[in-house]
Amino acid sequence: MRTLIKFENIVKEFDGQLVLKGINLEINENEFVTLLGPSGCGKTTLLRILGGFVDQTEGKIFFEDIEISNVPAYKREINTVFQKYALFPHMNVFDNIAFGLHIKKQSKDIIQQKVNKMLRLVGLDGFEDKMVTLLSGGQQQRVAIARALVNEPMVLLLDEPLGALDLKLRKEMQHELKKIQKEVGITFIYVTHDQEEALTMSDKIVVINNGEIQQIGTPIDIYNEPENRFVADFIGESNIIEGFMIEDYQVMFDDKKFECVDYGFDDKESVDIVIRPEDIDIVTPEMGMLKGIIRSSIFKGVHYEMSVETEYRDFIVHTTDYTEPGKEVGLHFFPEDIHVMYKMGTY
Amino acid sequence: MRTLIKFENIVKEFDGQLVLKGINLEINENEFVTLLGPSGCGKTTLLRILGGFVDQTEGKIFFEDIEISNVPAYKREINTVFQKYALFPHMNVFDNIAFGLHIKKQSKDIIQQKVNKMLRLVGLDGFEDKMVTLLSGGQQQRVAIARALVNEPMVLLLDEPLGALDLKLRKEMQHELKKIQKEVGITFIYVTHDQEEALTMSDKIVVINNGEIQQIGTPIDIYNEPENRFVADFIGESNIIEGFMIEDYQVMFDDKKFECVDYGFDDKESVDIVIRPEDIDIVTPEMGMLKGIIRSSIFKGVHYEMSVETEYRDFIVHTTDYTEPGKEVGLHFFPEDIHVMYKMGTY
Amino acid sequence: MSTFRNLVKPYMLWMGIFIIIPMLLIVFYAFTTKGNDVITVKFTMDNFLKFFDSVYIKVLLKSLNIALITTIVCIILGYPVAYIIANTKQKTQTLLMLLITIPMWINTLVKTYAWISVLSDNGIVNSFLAKLGLAPITMMYTDFAVTLGMVYNFLPFMILEIYTALAKLDRSLIDAGNDLGANKLQIFQKIVFPLSLSGVISGITLVFLPSVSTFVIPKLLGGGQYMLIGNLIENQFITVGEWNFGSAISLIMACIILISMYFTRKFDQDKSENGNKKEVKHA
Amino acid sequence: MSTFRNLVKPYMLWMGIFIIIPMLLIVFYAFTTKGNDVITVKFTMDNFLKFFDSVYIKVLLKSLNIALITTIVCIILGYPVAYIIANTKQKTQTLLMLLITIPMWINTLVKTYAWISVLSDNGIVNSFLAKLGLAPITMMYTDFAVTLGMVYNFLPFMILEIYTALAKLDRSLIDAGNDLGANKLQIFQKIVFPLSLSGVISGITLVFLPSVSTFVIPKLLGGGQYMLIGNLIENQFITVGEWNFGSAISLIMACIILISMYFTRKFDQDKSENGNKKEVKHA
């Protein structure tokens, strides 16, 4: 895969506040990349800098190895699906989608043909004459995607495009977006704060917090081997425990030693440990590595979510078998389920 | 548990459209009841009829065995947390919460005392002098709850109160609401279209569609033994298959006979069958009850979501072990994982 | 595009001059003596000092007084109308508001003459009283007639503003009040009325300010001797030819208007600021 | 509450009568002969037929013509000003709009006299020309003077309305245009201008309608012989005492105004209806 876009030390200051603190990032051709982080983390600003709507304070952007930092938005081979769609309210569906082609002065026939193809792709054939303000949220969303894709950009930017839709529709559109990306075969850069969305759609996830990249990796990397406490907490529910390394393959927390698969830390180095709720098994008190009492047990559909009170902390445990609150149980987990991470400077 | 509220054949017509088609429902003291259904199913209308903001076309409502159908809203011992909070924008937090007590002409001391207690309960001590328009969504939500609870109602109605909040905050508030309900010990009637919310918080879920009750039961009942296709589909992801009963404990679909635990159907009766994605195991082709080819495998964090193409249909399978797309596999499930349901007249 | 850019500043400069010059001339007249032209200027404060003579101050106070009464009467008559209309069905609302606003499109002069034919000594009211065998009442050329004419002329604006505020009131707030035990009267006192105040304030701006300086209505219904500040300005320009004094008076009026605008706006901003801050917080 | 309920209908009835009676009187005068009173009525269509005399129709056409030119000039001068202001910083915007609106609070009469001192034969412009050794230009009592006075008087309203429409334009639409390859000029042509049309239309309502019926400005800048429809009505009532004919003319004017209001509103509603329908769909 060829590198398509390269951010080099991007810094952005708004009113004296650092929104982006030196972002370095490479994005490949045909990748589905998600910028994931809580609101205000700078992910949308990074996208808007790439789109050309905001200028970076420092740093350079390269597109196919050519610097585009000073190229105005309307000359970049990038199109955007905006957060609230930003459809032109005074035009119908056809004219909205055809806007970019009209600007490029393409012939009527070609415009007609390309727009019709797009309408089919997003499943809106027959809607060309409707005013966009008459469409439902999901339909407006599709028009916004079609309006961007019809220009055959090399990169499509999507700024929380599903935020305004309700749960059921959001899940449907997730699959559809992924399908469209595969069909048109271009790079998608997707901004969201929803970790489920990120896991479902992405080839590569970039976790951002406080204007800094926390981790870059595939969904599996990010979920299974979070690099720090923030990533572990943000991607799915977690038990996060402070402890320290005794030696390679041995970690200590809650006054007990545990075997683990991590190594290369300093001796006695303080670390954060993550154990996913679904990796903890409920066993008899004698069999457990830690003992505790079940405080609550909530049915969640696929699993029960239990809160188990141990001597030092409450553990969240996901299990498919019901155990009643009040019972004393043991907690068991395997060495590979203990994820040891470097401590963060700030959190 | 004593019955607190009884709906008797509630019918509601708006502009000639039947929004509620004869609802019969009993709600007990101290229960957390959720009215769950897609938008437009009539759940909010039912809540507004109970609150006294809308009159039913037909039917009666009883509160502690006394009919209240004609009692105006302001005389009902019920308080409501509205969908968009409906806080009074010209008052500060204290005056919003104190509104109901002022109306009841309680003494200044008592008002001060009760409001302070509520502020502590919802975690807003120190906010009394803030204008409500200056608060964040989550804080406004808490004020709305406090404003309702301070009147010590016997029933609290909540109309999609978390809809306007973002994912992280919504999950937090779910736990907080459940905690508050336990602390104050009154009946909560909660309207939502989010099945996860319903499963997490409710003692009893009432699934509504098209103005009719589809099923009433505990979260476990509803999830594990959906009574029809609609409920199965609405509560969590499902494989829903048409088939028919051969005899008691034996069902046929996809040209194969399967053992099951259901009985009491007519011979050859057409039925809908639900198999939850997490109840299907991926095995070798020889060991499987059905054979198929994996078409896609998406990492979802806790599990992989696979789409397995068999001769008659695609099955969704959730499993924690990765299998690569293209591979031929067998599908296996136990008799107790096959849920047989009566066919719905309309869907 | 760059040629367009270069035109922006000179264009704005010329427009500024076009808008400002007559204003500057008014200021110039107000601060100079009569008979001057631009070349031989004599600056003076006499025009302003003259105004603080008791005669003119009385005219100003009378104008403010009549405008205040007009405004209060418009609120008292207009609020219930706006409230009742806002509580009818959507279609009735549109129709009634159309009826209310029709008089706005008739020339003030014509409307005022219609009132003359109602109020005059042999007008409709007195003809009616005569039929009943009652003594006629003199209504023309009184404060009553002037106030009535003003109220009639400005009432639709007040109703329109209050109605607009009431119509955009969030219905769920009324549900909430109901839910919390408030009856209709309490809901009106504690929720509806406080939240419609912004409409009342815009109404005051649209009624009080023009009624302070109107000259057509007092002239016709008050008679030639009836003097409000608007008539005073008109007289100085047209009858007396005292442009300098007239300019000074109109500057004083403009100051009074701007100051009262400032206070009503400030009141309104205090309320809307809450909303703005919220926006900022959410961003 | 029930006593309040019982008062609603009589109150609305009285208010209705109060608002309607002068309107009915105007209609009554328009359709009757002079010298009638309410008791001895003679209905006639003469007042209307008289209007369709070529003299009066010419006055009407001239009024419409001047009002149209005023409106067009206001759009041409006002749009760039509103556009430039809407594209400055927030603080500058508030300041500039304050400056633009100050003349709105000065008496029309006074502003018009200021223009007289600019335009008259020995006014500022001609004094200036004389200094340069150029021949004086007669500007007073011409269409030019009247139009200039009207433009000056109504321009702030046009700027205000267009500015309001531009200020509430969603910035993300401009980003979207940019994103789709449109340069600044194309964005203006295809996005900004079409979406600011509603402001232009409100501006037209606020400029065209009052300029059709104004009488102060043409009287002062056009001179005693200069006759627009507003002056015609004024003359009929004040000078000639022909209330019947005056009422008929003002009814005709009201009809013209209502019809043009209907069309501009319809145009505006066609646009906003989309928004409403959307609301319904989401409910």
mmCIF file with all atom_site columns, N, CA and C in Angstrom, chain C residues 23 56 276:
data_model
loop_
_atom_site.group_PDB
_atom_site.id
_atom_site.type_symbol
_atom_site.label_atom_id
_atom_site.label_alt_id
_atom_site.label_comp_id
_atom_site.label_asym_id
_atom_site.label_entity_id
_atom_site.label_seq_id
_atom_site.pdbx_PDB_ins_code
_atom_site.Cartn_x
_atom_site.Cartn_y
_atom_site.Cartn_z
_atom_site.occupancy
_atom_site.B_iso_or_equiv
_atom_site.pdbx_formal_charge
_atom_site.auth_seq_id
_atom_site.auth_comp_id
_atom_site.auth_asym_id
_atom_site.auth_atom_id
_atom_site.pdbx_PDB_model_num
ATOM 1 N N  . MET C 1 23  ? -26.221 63.560 8.635  1.00 0.00 ? 23  MET C N  1
ATOM 2 C CA . MET C 1 23  ? -26.162 63.556 10.096 1.00 0.00 ? 23  MET C CA 1
ATOM 3 C C  . MET C 1 23  ? -25.256 64.698 10.580 1.00 0.00 ? 23  MET C C  1
ATOM 4 N N  . TYR C 1 56  ? -40.453 74.834 26.360 1.00 0.00 ? 56  TYR C N  1
ATOM 5 C CA . TYR C 1 56  ? -40.101 73.685 25.543 1.00 0.00 ? 56  TYR C CA 1
ATOM 6 C C  . TYR C 1 56  ? -39.973 72.413 26.369 1.00 0.00 ? 56  TYR C C  1
ATOM 7 N N  . ASN C 1 276 ? -26.870 32.631 24.661 1.00 0.00 ? 276 ASN C N  1
ATOM 8 C CA . ASN C 1 276 ? -25.601 32.670 23.944 1.00 0.00 ? 276 ASN C CA 1
ATOM 9 C C  . ASN C 1 276 ? -24.521 31.911 24.674 1.00 0.00 ? 276 ASN C C  1
#
